[in-house]
């Protein structure tokens, strides 16, 4: 973004929170000779495992890369079906497409935007091999129900945790209840490595296969080679590594994650209290005490008269200097690529459609002070005035 574009919005929707500690850590790597698959990568993987409280962690070039390798190494491919949430980032579905399998889209529950466990059974086919889910906006899915369903039908569970660093279900960090969890470190996610991701899994053998596949499928990295340059390729692979420059940035961000999550929680609670003063709005959130959200943003779904005025409300917020976004702008099956390939039946996704077409995502990131949150909340209430009654 240019300086002038940034200045147009006084309160941006999101902004990476980088300090001198991150800058110094990156510069330190640039004074070394090992720039990728080196010590920073291994330390970041260890520290991420310690943070989530278990599992094997494999640092990747992005969450999309992690999702792709997850399906590839689980052996999901052509002829297989995967249940996919209709309301999610397109990456959740693209990963299924990438291995030649077919996504079968499932609507969400209106309260949280998470995949509706009650609908899973009706979408099963004889070819279904896996169920995927997204912890929507950092709100954990009810994993007990989803894992029980998967066990009953012998399906893999793939968790898209891109917005869920810090989110827990029944005290366990998300990403560990399923077979695979994939995190994103894109600049505006909870912590960033520039671009980057992390695949986590309880299965040691799967972690080993993913580790090999992220580096061309070679049997040893240059660190493990006794004769320089000598290696074999026992399996297929890609280059989905994270560089040590990125990993060094991520390690400092991870060390600061407690502070980052506290600010998000504080901002979310403060903004929710303000937004709740409007009558024609509902806020996506979980009321389940087992679900601890990581508060990616505050998504306000406009109801009644206000629903049809969503874009006008966004325009008023923009004029007031408040940055907003939409998560996500279409149910994935309505995106042109998927609609053209599989056809689109709007009636199947009423809840995902309501979120896409009637919601506004308001900022709660750690870049915002309480005073700025108050400005966002008041601007939102004012933008709704006149169309809200
Ligand atoms: C951002 C995001 C992704 C993609 O993450 P990348 O690291 O950019 O590949 C995938 N899923 C969800 C839910 C996301 O929000």
PDB file of N, CA and C and ligand atoms in Angstrom, residues 62-65 67 88-89 91-92 134 160 162-163 183-186 189 195-197 327-328, ligand 1:
ATOM      1  N   UNK A  62       3.197 -21.307   3.031  1.00  0.00           N
ATOM      2  CA  UNK A  62       1.895 -20.651   3.223  1.00  0.00           C
ATOM      3  C   UNK A  62       0.920 -21.670   3.808  1.00  0.00           C
ATOM      4  N   UNK A  63      -0.234 -21.189   4.227  1.00  0.00           N
ATOM      5  CA  UNK A  63      -1.294 -22.095   4.677  1.00  0.00           C
ATOM      6  C   UNK A  63      -1.819 -22.911   3.496  1.00  0.00           C
ATOM      7  N   UNK A  64      -1.929 -22.261   2.336  1.00  0.00           N
ATOM      8  CA  UNK A  64      -2.382 -22.969   1.130  1.00  0.00           C
ATOM      9  C   UNK A  64      -1.462 -24.149   0.830  1.00  0.00           C
ATOM     10  N   UNK A  65      -0.157 -23.924   0.933  1.00  0.00           N
ATOM     11  CA  UNK A  65       0.819 -24.995   0.692  1.00  0.00           C
ATOM     12  C   UNK A  65       0.619 -26.118   1.713  1.00  0.00           C
ATOM     13  N   UNK A  67      -2.151 -26.939   3.342  1.00  0.00           N
ATOM     14  CA  UNK A  67      -3.397 -27.663   3.036  1.00  0.00           C
ATOM     15  C   UNK A  67      -3.187 -28.608   1.851  1.00  0.00           C
ATOM     16  N   UNK A  88     -15.890 -19.872   3.748  1.00  0.00           N
ATOM     17  CA  UNK A  88     -14.467 -19.925   4.119  1.00  0.00           C
ATOM     18  C   UNK A  88     -13.652 -19.207   3.057  1.00  0.00           C
ATOM     19  N   UNK A  89     -12.350 -19.120   3.307  1.00  0.00           N
ATOM     20  CA  UNK A  89     -11.408 -18.640   2.294  1.00  0.00           C
ATOM     21  C   UNK A  89     -11.346 -19.692   1.186  1.00  0.00           C
ATOM     22  N   UNK A  91      -9.002 -20.914  -0.271  1.00  0.00           N
ATOM     23  CA  UNK A  91      -7.892 -21.869  -0.119  1.00  0.00           C
ATOM     24  C   UNK A  91      -8.368 -23.208   0.440  1.00  0.00           C
ATOM     25  N   UNK A  92      -9.369 -23.187   1.312  1.00  0.00           N
ATOM     26  CA  UNK A  92      -9.872 -24.426   1.916  1.00  0.00           C
ATOM     27  C   UNK A  92     -10.371 -25.377   0.833  1.00  0.00           C
ATOM     28  N   UNK A 134     -13.210 -24.881   8.790  1.00  0.00           N
ATOM     29  CA  UNK A 134     -12.431 -23.689   9.113  1.00  0.00           C
ATOM     30  C   UNK A 134     -12.946 -23.191  10.459  1.00  0.00           C
ATOM     31  N   UNK A 160      -8.657 -26.041   8.866  1.00  0.00           N
ATOM     32  CA  UNK A 160      -8.082 -24.781   8.393  1.00  0.00           C
ATOM     33  C   UNK A 160      -8.066 -23.828   9.591  1.00  0.00           C
ATOM     34  N   UNK A 162      -6.262 -20.999   9.767  1.00  0.00           N
ATOM     35  CA  UNK A 162      -5.580 -19.786   9.290  1.00  0.00           C
ATOM     36  C   UNK A 162      -5.899 -18.552  10.134  1.00  0.00           C
ATOM     37  N   UNK A 163      -7.094 -18.531  10.739  1.00  0.00           N
ATOM     38  CA  UNK A 163      -7.489 -17.357  11.538  1.00  0.00           C
ATOM     39  C   UNK A 163      -7.555 -17.712  13.013  1.00  0.00           C
ATOM     40  N   UNK A 183      -2.047 -23.555   9.594  1.00  0.00           N
ATOM     41  CA  UNK A 183      -2.072 -22.165  10.043  1.00  0.00           C
ATOM     42  C   UNK A 183      -1.477 -21.252   8.973  1.00  0.00           C
ATOM     43  N   UNK A 184      -1.882 -19.984   9.016  1.00  0.00           N
ATOM     44  CA  UNK A 184      -1.362 -18.986   8.066  1.00  0.00           C
ATOM     45  C   UNK A 184      -0.633 -17.880   8.808  1.00  0.00           C
ATOM     46  N   UNK A 185       0.485 -17.446   8.230  1.00  0.00           N
ATOM     47  CA  UNK A 185       1.217 -16.302   8.778  1.00  0.00           C
ATOM     48  C   UNK A 185       1.297 -15.173   7.749  1.00  0.00           C
ATOM     49  N   UNK A 186       0.241 -15.049   6.960  1.00  0.00           N
ATOM     50  CA  UNK A 186       0.058 -13.928   6.041  1.00  0.00           C
ATOM     51  C   UNK A 186       0.065 -12.631   6.876  1.00  0.00           C
ATOM     52  N   UNK A 189      -2.742 -11.809   9.466  1.00  0.00           N
ATOM     53  CA  UNK A 189      -3.225 -12.842  10.391  1.00  0.00           C
ATOM     54  C   UNK A 189      -2.660 -12.549  11.794  1.00  0.00           C
ATOM     55  N   UNK A 195       4.936 -14.052   4.303  1.00  0.00           N
ATOM     56  CA  UNK A 195       4.073 -15.156   3.876  1.00  0.00           C
ATOM     57  C   UNK A 195       4.580 -16.374   4.635  1.00  0.00           C
ATOM     58  N   UNK A 196       3.679 -17.288   4.942  1.00  0.00           N
ATOM     59  CA  UNK A 196       4.136 -18.494   5.631  1.00  0.00           C
ATOM     60  C   UNK A 196       2.987 -19.263   6.218  1.00  0.00           C
ATOM     61  N   UNK A 197       3.264 -20.489   6.628  1.00  0.00           N
ATOM     62  CA  UNK A 197       2.234 -21.327   7.239  1.00  0.00           C
ATOM     63  C   UNK A 197       2.871 -22.395   8.099  1.00  0.00           C
ATOM     64  N   UNK A 327     -15.685 -10.998   5.294  1.00  0.00           N
ATOM     65  CA  UNK A 327     -15.220 -12.389   5.407  1.00  0.00           C
ATOM     66  C   UNK A 327     -16.406 -13.316   5.328  1.00  0.00           C
ATOM     67  N   UNK A 328     -16.513 -14.058   4.231  1.00  0.00           N
ATOM     68  CA  UNK A 328     -15.804 -13.910   2.970  1.00  0.00           C
ATOM     69  C   UNK A 328     -16.800 -13.404   1.943  1.00  0.00           C
TER      70      UNK A 328
HETATM   71  C1  LIG B   1      -5.726 -16.443   4.837  1.00  0.00           C
HETATM   72  C2  LIG B   1      -6.411 -17.734   4.805  1.00  0.00           C
HETATM   73  C3  LIG B   1      -5.899 -18.806   4.080  1.00  0.00           C
HETATM   74  C4  LIG B   1      -4.703 -18.678   3.179  1.00  0.00           C
HETATM   75  O1  LIG B   1      -3.531 -18.504   3.903  1.00  0.00           O
HETATM   76  P1  LIG B   1      -2.146 -18.282   3.088  1.00  0.00           P
HETATM   77  O2  LIG B   1      -1.108 -18.409   4.166  1.00  0.00           O
HETATM   78  O3  LIG B   1      -2.206 -16.908   2.521  1.00  0.00           O
HETATM   79  O4  LIG B   1      -2.049 -19.349   2.076  1.00  0.00           O
HETATM   80  C5  LIG B   1      -6.547 -20.020   4.148  1.00  0.00           C
HETATM   81  N1  LIG B   1      -7.663 -20.171   4.877  1.00  0.00           N
HETATM   82  C6  LIG B   1      -8.204 -19.158   5.575  1.00  0.00           C
HETATM   83  C7  LIG B   1      -9.427 -19.382   6.383  1.00  0.00           C
HETATM   84  C8  LIG B   1      -7.603 -17.901   5.551  1.00  0.00           C
HETATM   85  O5  LIG B   1      -8.159 -16.888   6.214  1.00  0.00           O
END
